Amino acid sequence: MTSELTVYELRQYQVMPGRLDVALDRFQNHLPAIFARHGIRNVGRWTVATGSGGPGFAYLMAYSSLAERERVWTKFYDDDEWWHVRAATQGDEEATERFDIHFLRANPKWVSAPVPAGHLRGTHDLIFAELALGKQAQANDWWHEIYLPALENLGARVMLVADFITGPALPRLAVMLAWTDAATRREGWLRLNADPAI
């Protein structure tokens, strides 16, 4: 991620039962070209494997500002192709039951580094961590100096550390981790949770 992209939008979709294939087809095969045409920078897409609200998927976009975000999405919703794709992939029933939008800003202590290719197609964790009021500096130090290095030593790669700029339970941190596979992830978390120093 380059430094001029300062605002992230994380969208989490809960899909109607039996409609995940329809939703994924839309977001994998139709929307990338429309996004690109309007300047919507999609950082990544994920299918939700565990957690509440499944089945589902999530995707992350990056912008230079909230004003840019409003500009590009206004153009997107004015695009007839989007409405054609939506109608063609929707059928007689809604594909998504609900979605949540979170706006994030890169955490000032996070330094972006390339994620090795093997991690990009592996298993990922998205962690939301509530921080105590007035303790953000200490929490950032702990995450960046202790917790994240411990996870990286166990095989995780940090893809994103961002502060929520909207939503409930602020201040809150979003962390995305990449693992090469589910077995490495499981072993990493088991070892971390057994570590008395953590």
mmCIF file with all atom_site columns, C-alpha atoms in Angstrom:
data_model
loop_
_atom_site.group_PDB
_atom_site.id
_atom_site.type_symbol
_atom_site.label_atom_id
_atom_site.label_alt_id
_atom_site.label_comp_id
_atom_site.label_asym_id
_atom_site.label_entity_id
_atom_site.label_seq_id
_atom_site.pdbx_PDB_ins_code
_atom_site.Cartn_x
_atom_site.Cartn_y
_atom_site.Cartn_z
_atom_site.occupancy
_atom_site.B_iso_or_equiv
_atom_site.pdbx_formal_charge
_atom_site.auth_seq_id
_atom_site.auth_comp_id
_atom_site.auth_asym_id
_atom_site.auth_atom_id
_atom_site.pdbx_PDB_model_num
ATOM 1   C CA . MET A 1 1   ? 0.000   0.000   0.000   1.00 0.00 ? 1   MET A CA 1
ATOM 2   C CA . THR A 1 2   ? 1.425   3.368   -0.924  1.00 0.00 ? 2   THR A CA 1
ATOM 3   C CA . SER A 1 3   ? 1.522   6.246   1.531   1.00 0.00 ? 3   SER A CA 1
ATOM 4   C CA . GLU A 1 4   ? -0.952  8.448   -0.396  1.00 0.00 ? 4   GLU A CA 1
ATOM 5   C CA . LEU A 1 5   ? -3.758  5.929   0.256   1.00 0.00 ? 5   LEU A CA 1
ATOM 6   C CA . THR A 1 6   ? -4.798  7.014   3.709   1.00 0.00 ? 6   THR A CA 1
ATOM 7   C CA . VAL A 1 7   ? -8.385  5.781   4.079   1.00 0.00 ? 7   VAL A CA 1
ATOM 8   C CA . TYR A 1 8   ? -9.572  2.190   3.865   1.00 0.00 ? 8   TYR A CA 1
ATOM 9   C CA . GLU A 1 9   ? -13.113 0.926   3.506   1.00 0.00 ? 9   GLU A CA 1
ATOM 10  C CA . LEU A 1 10  ? -13.783 -2.580  4.760   1.00 0.00 ? 10  LEU A CA 1
ATOM 11  C CA . ARG A 1 11  ? -17.069 -4.089  3.619   1.00 0.00 ? 11  ARG A CA 1
ATOM 12  C CA . GLN A 1 12  ? -18.348 -7.296  5.220   1.00 0.00 ? 12  GLN A CA 1
ATOM 13  C CA . TYR A 1 13  ? -21.268 -9.027  3.524   1.00 0.00 ? 13  TYR A CA 1
ATOM 14  C CA . GLN A 1 14  ? -23.599 -11.616 5.018   1.00 0.00 ? 14  GLN A CA 1
ATOM 15  C CA . VAL A 1 15  ? -25.002 -13.708 2.181   1.00 0.00 ? 15  VAL A CA 1
ATOM 16  C CA . MET A 1 16  ? -28.436 -15.285 1.973   1.00 0.00 ? 16  MET A CA 1
ATOM 17  C CA . PRO A 1 17  ? -28.319 -19.088 2.432   1.00 0.00 ? 17  PRO A CA 1
ATOM 18  C CA . GLY A 1 18  ? -27.509 -20.827 -0.840  1.00 0.00 ? 18  GLY A CA 1
ATOM 19  C CA . ARG A 1 19  ? -26.521 -17.562 -2.572  1.00 0.00 ? 19  ARG A CA 1
ATOM 20  C CA . LEU A 1 20  ? -22.757 -17.385 -1.904  1.00 0.00 ? 20  LEU A CA 1
ATOM 21  C CA . ASP A 1 21  ? -21.847 -18.546 -5.430  1.00 0.00 ? 21  ASP A CA 1
ATOM 22  C CA . VAL A 1 22  ? -24.031 -15.815 -6.937  1.00 0.00 ? 22  VAL A CA 1
ATOM 23  C CA . ALA A 1 23  ? -22.477 -13.104 -4.755  1.00 0.00 ? 23  ALA A CA 1
ATOM 24  C CA . LEU A 1 24  ? -18.925 -14.310 -5.380  1.00 0.00 ? 24  LEU A CA 1
ATOM 25  C CA . ASP A 1 25  ? -19.515 -14.476 -9.141  1.00 0.00 ? 25  ASP A CA 1
ATOM 26  C CA . ARG A 1 26  ? -20.632 -10.845 -9.084  1.00 0.00 ? 26  ARG A CA 1
ATOM 27  C CA . PHE A 1 27  ? -17.698 -9.654  -7.019  1.00 0.00 ? 27  PHE A CA 1
ATOM 28  C CA . GLN A 1 28  ? -15.028 -11.757 -8.740  1.00 0.00 ? 28  GLN A CA 1
ATOM 29  C CA . ASN A 1 29  ? -16.097 -11.670 -12.381 1.00 0.00 ? 29  ASN A CA 1
ATOM 30  C CA . HIS A 1 30  ? -18.100 -8.478  -12.910 1.00 0.00 ? 30  HIS A CA 1
ATOM 31  C CA . LEU A 1 31  ? -17.196 -5.764  -10.420 1.00 0.00 ? 31  LEU A CA 1
ATOM 32  C CA . PRO A 1 32  ? -13.384 -5.542  -10.833 1.00 0.00 ? 32  PRO A CA 1
ATOM 33  C CA . ALA A 1 33  ? -13.705 -3.911  -14.276 1.00 0.00 ? 33  ALA A CA 1
ATOM 34  C CA . ILE A 1 34  ? -16.383 -1.480  -13.089 1.00 0.00 ? 34  ILE A CA 1
ATOM 35  C CA . PHE A 1 35  ? -14.341 -0.633  -9.983  1.00 0.00 ? 35  PHE A CA 1
ATOM 36  C CA . ALA A 1 36  ? -11.250 0.000   -12.112 1.00 0.00 ? 36  ALA A CA 1
ATOM 37  C CA . ARG A 1 37  ? -13.189 2.262   -14.491 1.00 0.00 ? 37  ARG A CA 1
ATOM 38  C CA . HIS A 1 38  ? -14.283 4.501   -11.609 1.00 0.00 ? 38  HIS A CA 1
ATOM 39  C CA . GLY A 1 39  ? -10.993 4.498   -9.681  1.00 0.00 ? 39  GLY A CA 1
ATOM 40  C CA . ILE A 1 40  ? -12.116 2.205   -6.851  1.00 0.00 ? 40  ILE A CA 1
ATOM 41  C CA . ARG A 1 41  ? -8.895  0.516   -5.680  1.00 0.00 ? 41  ARG A CA 1
ATOM 42  C CA . ASN A 1 42  ? -9.783  -2.947  -4.395  1.00 0.00 ? 42  ASN A CA 1
ATOM 43  C CA . VAL A 1 43  ? -6.979  -4.120  -2.099  1.00 0.00 ? 43  VAL A CA 1
ATOM 44  C CA . GLY A 1 44  ? -8.358  -7.623  -1.610  1.00 0.00 ? 44  GLY A CA 1
ATOM 45  C CA . ARG A 1 45  ? -11.387 -9.933  -1.413  1.00 0.00 ? 45  ARG A CA 1
ATOM 46  C CA . TRP A 1 46  ? -11.977 -12.780 1.025   1.00 0.00 ? 46  TRP A CA 1
ATOM 47  C CA . THR A 1 47  ? -14.567 -15.461 1.634   1.00 0.00 ? 47  THR A CA 1
ATOM 48  C CA . VAL A 1 48  ? -15.496 -15.638 5.305   1.00 0.00 ? 48  VAL A CA 1
ATOM 49  C CA . ALA A 1 49  ? -14.742 -19.124 6.620   1.00 0.00 ? 49  ALA A CA 1
ATOM 50  C CA . THR A 1 50  ? -15.590 -18.728 10.324  1.00 0.00 ? 50  THR A CA 1
ATOM 51  C CA . GLY A 1 51  ? -17.267 -16.287 12.655  1.00 0.00 ? 51  GLY A CA 1
ATOM 52  C CA . SER A 1 52  ? -20.765 -14.938 13.041  1.00 0.00 ? 52  SER A CA 1
ATOM 53  C CA . GLY A 1 53  ? -22.937 -14.052 10.093  1.00 0.00 ? 53  GLY A CA 1
ATOM 54  C CA . GLY A 1 54  ? -21.709 -16.665 7.625   1.00 0.00 ? 54  GLY A CA 1
ATOM 55  C CA . PRO A 1 55  ? -21.734 -17.445 4.826   1.00 0.00 ? 55  PRO A CA 1
ATOM 56  C CA . GLY A 1 56  ? -20.152 -14.247 3.705   1.00 0.00 ? 56  GLY A CA 1
ATOM 57  C CA . PHE A 1 57  ? -17.330 -12.372 2.096   1.00 0.00 ? 57  PHE A CA 1
ATOM 58  C CA . ALA A 1 58  ? -15.383 -9.196  2.676   1.00 0.00 ? 58  ALA A CA 1
ATOM 59  C CA . TYR A 1 59  ? -13.423 -6.775  0.589   1.00 0.00 ? 59  TYR A CA 1
ATOM 60  C CA . LEU A 1 60  ? -11.130 -3.840  1.281   1.00 0.00 ? 60  LEU A CA 1
ATOM 61  C CA . MET A 1 61  ? -10.703 -0.660  -0.761  1.00 0.00 ? 61  MET A CA 1
ATOM 62  C CA . ALA A 1 62  ? -8.185  2.181   -0.390  1.00 0.00 ? 62  ALA A CA 1
ATOM 63  C CA . TYR A 1 63  ? -8.627  5.910   -1.059  1.00 0.00 ? 63  TYR A CA 1
ATOM 64  C CA . SER A 1 64  ? -6.625  9.097   -0.667  1.00 0.00 ? 64  SER A CA 1
ATOM 65  C CA . SER A 1 65  ? -9.478  10.649  1.361   1.00 0.00 ? 65  SER A CA 1
ATOM 66  C CA . LEU A 1 66  ? -13.135 10.243  2.309   1.00 0.00 ? 66  LEU A CA 1
ATOM 67  C CA . ALA A 1 67  ? -13.945 12.893  -0.318  1.00 0.00 ? 67  ALA A CA 1
ATOM 68  C CA . GLU A 1 68  ? -12.359 10.699  -2.997  1.00 0.00 ? 68  GLU A CA 1
ATOM 69  C CA . ARG A 1 69  ? -14.369 7.762   -1.717  1.00 0.00 ? 69  ARG A CA 1
ATOM 70  C CA . GLU A 1 70  ? -17.603 9.716   -2.124  1.00 0.00 ? 70  GLU A CA 1
ATOM 71  C CA . ARG A 1 71  ? -16.621 10.812  -5.666  1.00 0.00 ? 71  ARG A CA 1
ATOM 72  C CA . VAL A 1 72  ? -15.786 7.325   -6.958  1.00 0.00 ? 72  VAL A CA 1
ATOM 73  C CA . TRP A 1 73  ? -18.841 5.648   -5.410  1.00 0.00 ? 73  TRP A CA 1
ATOM 74  C CA . THR A 1 74  ? -21.164 8.337   -6.793  1.00 0.00 ? 74  THR A CA 1
ATOM 75  C CA . LYS A 1 75  ? -19.797 7.544   -10.265 1.00 0.00 ? 75  LYS A CA 1
ATOM 76  C CA . PHE A 1 76  ? -20.138 3.807   -9.582  1.00 0.00 ? 76  PHE A CA 1
ATOM 77  C CA . TYR A 1 77  ? -23.828 4.092   -8.613  1.00 0.00 ? 77  TYR A CA 1
ATOM 78  C CA . ASP A 1 78  ? -24.506 6.268   -11.678 1.00 0.00 ? 78  ASP A CA 1
ATOM 79  C CA . ASP A 1 79  ? -23.072 3.550   -13.951 1.00 0.00 ? 79  ASP A CA 1
ATOM 80  C CA . ASP A 1 80  ? -25.771 1.649   -15.882 1.00 0.00 ? 80  ASP A CA 1
ATOM 81  C CA . GLU A 1 81  ? -23.474 -1.378  -16.182 1.00 0.00 ? 81  GLU A CA 1
ATOM 82  C CA . TRP A 1 82  ? -23.529 -1.845  -12.385 1.00 0.00 ? 82  TRP A CA 1
ATOM 83  C CA . TRP A 1 83  ? -27.330 -1.945  -12.373 1.00 0.00 ? 83  TRP A CA 1
ATOM 84  C CA . HIS A 1 84  ? -27.338 -4.342  -15.335 1.00 0.00 ? 84  HIS A CA 1
ATOM 85  C CA . VAL A 1 85  ? -24.834 -6.667  -13.599 1.00 0.00 ? 85  VAL A CA 1
ATOM 86  C CA . ARG A 1 86  ? -26.817 -6.499  -10.355 1.00 0.00 ? 86  ARG A CA 1
ATOM 87  C CA . ALA A 1 87  ? -30.067 -7.432  -12.130 1.00 0.00 ? 87  ALA A CA 1
ATOM 88  C CA . ALA A 1 88  ? -28.412 -10.180 -14.187 1.00 0.00 ? 88  ALA A CA 1
ATOM 89  C CA . THR A 1 89  ? -26.740 -11.813 -11.176 1.00 0.00 ? 89  THR A CA 1
ATOM 90  C CA . GLN A 1 90  ? -29.524 -11.206 -8.676  1.00 0.00 ? 90  GLN A CA 1
ATOM 91  C CA . GLY A 1 91  ? -32.252 -13.397 -10.101 1.00 0.00 ? 91  GLY A CA 1
ATOM 92  C CA . ASP A 1 92  ? -35.511 -13.481 -8.150  1.00 0.00 ? 92  ASP A CA 1
ATOM 93  C CA . GLU A 1 93  ? -33.920 -13.284 -4.702  1.00 0.00 ? 93  GLU A CA 1
ATOM 94  C CA . GLU A 1 94  ? -31.467 -10.975 -2.940  1.00 0.00 ? 94  GLU A CA 1
ATOM 95  C CA . ALA A 1 95  ? -27.928 -12.364 -2.809  1.00 0.00 ? 95  ALA A CA 1
ATOM 96  C CA . THR A 1 96  ? -26.859 -10.469 0.304   1.00 0.00 ? 96  THR A CA 1
ATOM 97  C CA . GLU A 1 97  ? -28.771 -10.298 3.553   1.00 0.00 ? 97  GLU A CA 1
ATOM 98  C CA . ARG A 1 98  ? -26.839 -7.360  4.999   1.00 0.00 ? 98  ARG A CA 1
ATOM 99  C CA . PHE A 1 99  ? -23.481 -5.632  4.912   1.00 0.00 ? 99  PHE A CA 1
ATOM 100 C CA . ASP A 1 100 ? -21.398 -3.566  7.270   1.00 0.00 ? 100 ASP A CA 1
ATOM 101 C CA . ILE A 1 101 ? -19.048 -0.778  6.200   1.00 0.00 ? 101 ILE A CA 1
ATOM 102 C CA . HIS A 1 102 ? -16.054 0.222   8.325   1.00 0.00 ? 102 HIS A CA 1
ATOM 103 C CA . PHE A 1 103 ? -13.786 3.188   7.602   1.00 0.00 ? 103 PHE A CA 1
ATOM 104 C CA . LEU A 1 104 ? -10.181 2.804   8.687   1.00 0.00 ? 104 LEU A CA 1
ATOM 105 C CA . ARG A 1 105 ? -6.939  4.779   8.645   1.00 0.00 ? 105 ARG A CA 1
ATOM 106 C CA . ALA A 1 106 ? -3.509  3.156   8.585   1.00 0.00 ? 106 ALA A CA 1
ATOM 107 C CA . ASN A 1 107 ? -2.130  2.982   12.126  1.00 0.00 ? 107 ASN A CA 1
ATOM 108 C CA . PRO A 1 108 ? 0.772   5.445   12.476  1.00 0.00 ? 108 PRO A CA 1
ATOM 109 C CA . LYS A 1 109 ? 3.117   2.750   13.815  1.00 0.00 ? 109 LYS A CA 1
ATOM 110 C CA . TRP A 1 110 ? 2.437   0.302   10.989  1.00 0.00 ? 110 TRP A CA 1
ATOM 111 C CA . VAL A 1 111 ? 4.988   0.088   8.203   1.00 0.00 ? 111 VAL A CA 1
ATOM 112 C CA . SER A 1 112 ? 3.642   -1.698  5.149   1.00 0.00 ? 112 SER A CA 1
ATOM 113 C CA . ALA A 1 113 ? 5.814   -4.495  3.794   1.00 0.00 ? 113 ALA A CA 1
ATOM 114 C CA . PRO A 1 114 ? 5.175   -6.804  0.817   1.00 0.00 ? 114 PRO A CA 1
ATOM 115 C CA . VAL A 1 115 ? 3.397   -10.004 1.796   1.00 0.00 ? 115 VAL A CA 1
ATOM 116 C CA . PRO A 1 116 ? 5.071   -13.120 0.337   1.00 0.00 ? 116 PRO A CA 1
ATOM 117 C CA . ALA A 1 117 ? 3.069   -14.681 -2.501  1.00 0.00 ? 117 ALA A CA 1
ATOM 118 C CA . GLY A 1 118 ? 2.395   -17.905 -0.570  1.00 0.00 ? 118 GLY A CA 1
ATOM 119 C CA . HIS A 1 119 ? 0.577   -15.922 2.108   1.00 0.00 ? 119 HIS A CA 1
ATOM 120 C CA . LEU A 1 120 ? -1.696  -14.088 -0.334  1.00 0.00 ? 120 LEU A CA 1
ATOM 121 C CA . ARG A 1 121 ? -3.622  -17.234 -1.225  1.00 0.00 ? 121 ARG A CA 1
ATOM 122 C CA . GLY A 1 122 ? -3.467  -18.778 2.227   1.00 0.00 ? 122 GLY A CA 1
ATOM 123 C CA . THR A 1 123 ? -5.637  -18.293 5.286   1.00 0.00 ? 123 THR A CA 1
ATOM 124 C CA . HIS A 1 124 ? -6.228  -14.864 6.777   1.00 0.00 ? 124 HIS A CA 1
ATOM 125 C CA . ASP A 1 125 ? -7.359  -13.490 10.128  1.00 0.00 ? 125 ASP A CA 1
ATOM 126 C CA . LEU A 1 126 ? -9.221  -10.220 10.548  1.00 0.00 ? 126 LEU A CA 1
ATOM 127 C CA . ILE A 1 127 ? -9.026  -9.078  14.161  1.00 0.00 ? 127 ILE A CA 1
ATOM 128 C CA . PHE A 1 128 ? -10.964 -6.181  15.684  1.00 0.00 ? 128 PHE A CA 1
ATOM 129 C CA . ALA A 1 129 ? -9.484  -5.062  19.012  1.00 0.00 ? 129 ALA A CA 1
ATOM 130 C CA . GLU A 1 130 ? -11.122 -2.501  21.285  1.00 0.00 ? 130 GLU A CA 1
ATOM 131 C CA . LEU A 1 131 ? -8.621  -0.212  23.007  1.00 0.00 ? 131 LEU A CA 1
ATOM 132 C CA . ALA A 1 132 ? -9.043  1.463   26.390  1.00 0.00 ? 132 ALA A CA 1
ATOM 133 C CA . LEU A 1 133 ? -9.762  5.189   26.238  1.00 0.00 ? 133 LEU A CA 1
ATOM 134 C CA . GLY A 1 134 ? -6.599  7.194   26.735  1.00 0.00 ? 134 GLY A CA 1
ATOM 135 C CA . LYS A 1 135 ? -4.425  4.092   26.321  1.00 0.00 ? 135 LYS A CA 1
ATOM 136 C CA . GLN A 1 136 ? -4.032  4.022   22.539  1.00 0.00 ? 136 GLN A CA 1
ATOM 137 C CA . ALA A 1 137 ? -0.299  4.838   22.636  1.00 0.00 ? 137 ALA A CA 1
ATOM 138 C CA . GLN A 1 138 ? 0.422   2.008   25.097  1.00 0.00 ? 138 GLN A CA 1
ATOM 139 C CA . ALA A 1 139 ? -1.794  -0.388  23.113  1.00 0.00 ? 139 ALA A CA 1
ATOM 140 C CA . ASN A 1 140 ? -0.020  0.512   19.859  1.00 0.00 ? 140 ASN A CA 1
ATOM 141 C CA . ASP A 1 141 ? 3.356   -0.092  21.491  1.00 0.00 ? 141 ASP A CA 1
ATOM 142 C CA . TRP A 1 142 ? 2.219   -3.513  22.766  1.00 0.00 ? 142 TRP A CA 1
ATOM 143 C CA . TRP A 1 143 ? 0.776   -4.581  19.395  1.00 0.00 ? 143 TRP A CA 1
ATOM 144 C CA . HIS A 1 144 ? 3.800   -3.388  17.411  1.00 0.00 ? 144 HIS A CA 1
ATOM 145 C CA . GLU A 1 145 ? 6.596   -4.330  19.800  1.00 0.00 ? 145 GLU A CA 1
ATOM 146 C CA . ILE A 1 146 ? 5.298   -7.572  21.340  1.00 0.00 ? 146 ILE A CA 1
ATOM 147 C CA . TYR A 1 147 ? 2.147   -9.134  19.888  1.00 0.00 ? 147 TYR A CA 1
ATOM 148 C CA . LEU A 1 148 ? 2.647   -8.732  16.130  1.00 0.00 ? 148 LEU A CA 1
ATOM 149 C CA . PRO A 1 149 ? 6.352   -9.713  16.201  1.00 0.00 ? 149 PRO A CA 1
ATOM 150 C CA . ALA A 1 150 ? 5.380   -12.830 18.190  1.00 0.00 ? 150 ALA A CA 1
ATOM 151 C CA . LEU A 1 151 ? 2.804   -13.740 15.536  1.00 0.00 ? 151 LEU A CA 1
ATOM 152 C CA . GLU A 1 152 ? 5.301   -13.111 12.736  1.00 0.00 ? 152 GLU A CA 1
ATOM 153 C CA . ASN A 1 153 ? 7.807   -15.404 14.457  1.00 0.00 ? 153 ASN A CA 1
ATOM 154 C CA . LEU A 1 154 ? 5.118   -18.102 14.330  1.00 0.00 ? 154 LEU A CA 1
ATOM 155 C CA . GLY A 1 155 ? 4.520   -17.715 10.578  1.00 0.00 ? 155 GLY A CA 1
ATOM 156 C CA . ALA A 1 156 ? 1.957   -14.902 10.233  1.00 0.00 ? 156 ALA A CA 1
ATOM 157 C CA . ARG A 1 157 ? 2.532   -11.897 7.999   1.00 0.00 ? 157 ARG A CA 1
ATOM 158 C CA . VAL A 1 158 ? 0.919   -8.585  8.890   1.00 0.00 ? 158 VAL A CA 1
ATOM 159 C CA . MET A 1 159 ? -1.087  -7.261  5.944   1.00 0.00 ? 159 MET A CA 1
ATOM 160 C CA . LEU A 1 160 ? -2.758  -4.297  7.639   1.00 0.00 ? 160 LEU A CA 1
ATOM 161 C CA . VAL A 1 161 ? -2.896  -2.479  10.961  1.00 0.00 ? 161 VAL A CA 1
ATOM 162 C CA . ALA A 1 162 ? -5.492  0.297   10.924  1.00 0.00 ? 162 ALA A CA 1
ATOM 163 C CA . ASP A 1 163 ? -7.462  2.474   13.303  1.00 0.00 ? 163 ASP A CA 1
ATOM 164 C CA . PHE A 1 164 ? -11.243 2.669   12.959  1.00 0.00 ? 164 PHE A CA 1
ATOM 165 C CA . ILE A 1 165 ? -12.334 6.213   12.185  1.00 0.00 ? 165 ILE A CA 1
ATOM 166 C CA . THR A 1 166 ? -16.070 5.454   12.372  1.00 0.00 ? 166 THR A CA 1
ATOM 167 C CA . GLY A 1 167 ? -18.323 3.019   14.155  1.00 0.00 ? 167 GLY A CA 1
ATOM 168 C CA . PRO A 1 168 ? -19.093 1.772   17.646  1.00 0.00 ? 168 PRO A CA 1
ATOM 169 C CA . ALA A 1 169 ? -16.634 0.929   20.426  1.00 0.00 ? 169 ALA A CA 1
ATOM 170 C CA . LEU A 1 170 ? -13.965 3.468   19.502  1.00 0.00 ? 170 LEU A CA 1
ATOM 171 C CA . PRO A 1 171 ? -11.005 3.492   19.798  1.00 0.00 ? 171 PRO A CA 1
ATOM 172 C CA . ARG A 1 172 ? -10.626 0.213   17.953  1.00 0.00 ? 172 ARG A CA 1
ATOM 173 C CA . LEU A 1 173 ? -7.904  -1.432  15.885  1.00 0.00 ? 173 LEU A CA 1
ATOM 174 C CA . ALA A 1 174 ? -8.230  -3.667  12.807  1.00 0.00 ? 174 ALA A CA 1
ATOM 175 C CA . VAL A 1 175 ? -5.434  -6.131  12.107  1.00 0.00 ? 175 VAL A CA 1
ATOM 176 C CA . MET A 1 176 ? -5.243  -8.456  9.117   1.00 0.00 ? 176 MET A CA 1
ATOM 177 C CA . LEU A 1 177 ? -2.850  -11.397 9.232   1.00 0.00 ? 177 LEU A CA 1
ATOM 178 C CA . ALA A 1 178 ? -1.871  -13.769 6.425   1.00 0.00 ? 178 ALA A CA 1
ATOM 179 C CA . TRP A 1 179 ? -0.812  -17.396 6.953   1.00 0.00 ? 179 TRP A CA 1
ATOM 180 C CA . THR A 1 180 ? 0.417   -19.784 4.263   1.00 0.00 ? 180 THR A CA 1
ATOM 181 C CA . ASP A 1 181 ? -2.255  -22.364 5.191   1.00 0.00 ? 181 ASP A CA 1
ATOM 182 C CA . ALA A 1 182 ? -4.787  -23.344 7.850   1.00 0.00 ? 182 ALA A CA 1
ATOM 183 C CA . ALA A 1 183 ? -2.423  -25.803 9.579   1.00 0.00 ? 183 ALA A CA 1
ATOM 184 C CA . THR A 1 184 ? 0.274   -23.158 10.050  1.00 0.00 ? 184 THR A CA 1
ATOM 185 C CA . ARG A 1 185 ? -2.350  -20.761 11.376  1.00 0.00 ? 185 ARG A CA 1
ATOM 186 C CA . ARG A 1 186 ? -3.734  -23.310 13.854  1.00 0.00 ? 186 ARG A CA 1
ATOM 187 C CA . GLU A 1 187 ? -0.270  -24.225 15.124  1.00 0.00 ? 187 GLU A CA 1
ATOM 188 C CA . GLY A 1 188 ? 0.739   -20.561 15.356  1.00 0.00 ? 188 GLY A CA 1
ATOM 189 C CA . TRP A 1 189 ? -2.276  -19.594 17.463  1.00 0.00 ? 189 TRP A CA 1
ATOM 190 C CA . LEU A 1 190 ? -1.855  -22.650 19.721  1.00 0.00 ? 190 LEU A CA 1
ATOM 191 C CA . ARG A 1 191 ? 1.775   -21.739 20.387  1.00 0.00 ? 191 ARG A CA 1
ATOM 192 C CA . LEU A 1 192 ? 0.980   -18.063 20.925  1.00 0.00 ? 192 LEU A CA 1
ATOM 193 C CA . ASN A 1 193 ? -1.850  -18.799 23.378  1.00 0.00 ? 193 ASN A CA 1
ATOM 194 C CA . ALA A 1 194 ? 0.472   -21.121 25.323  1.00 0.00 ? 194 ALA A CA 1
ATOM 195 C CA . ASP A 1 195 ? 3.198   -18.474 25.593  1.00 0.00 ? 195 ASP A CA 1
ATOM 196 C CA . PRO A 1 196 ? 3.233   -17.107 29.179  1.00 0.00 ? 196 PRO A CA 1
ATOM 197 C CA . ALA A 1 197 ? 4.998   -13.935 28.014  1.00 0.00 ? 197 ALA A CA 1
ATOM 198 C CA . ILE A 1 198 ? 2.017   -13.038 25.842  1.00 0.00 ? 198 ILE A CA 1
#
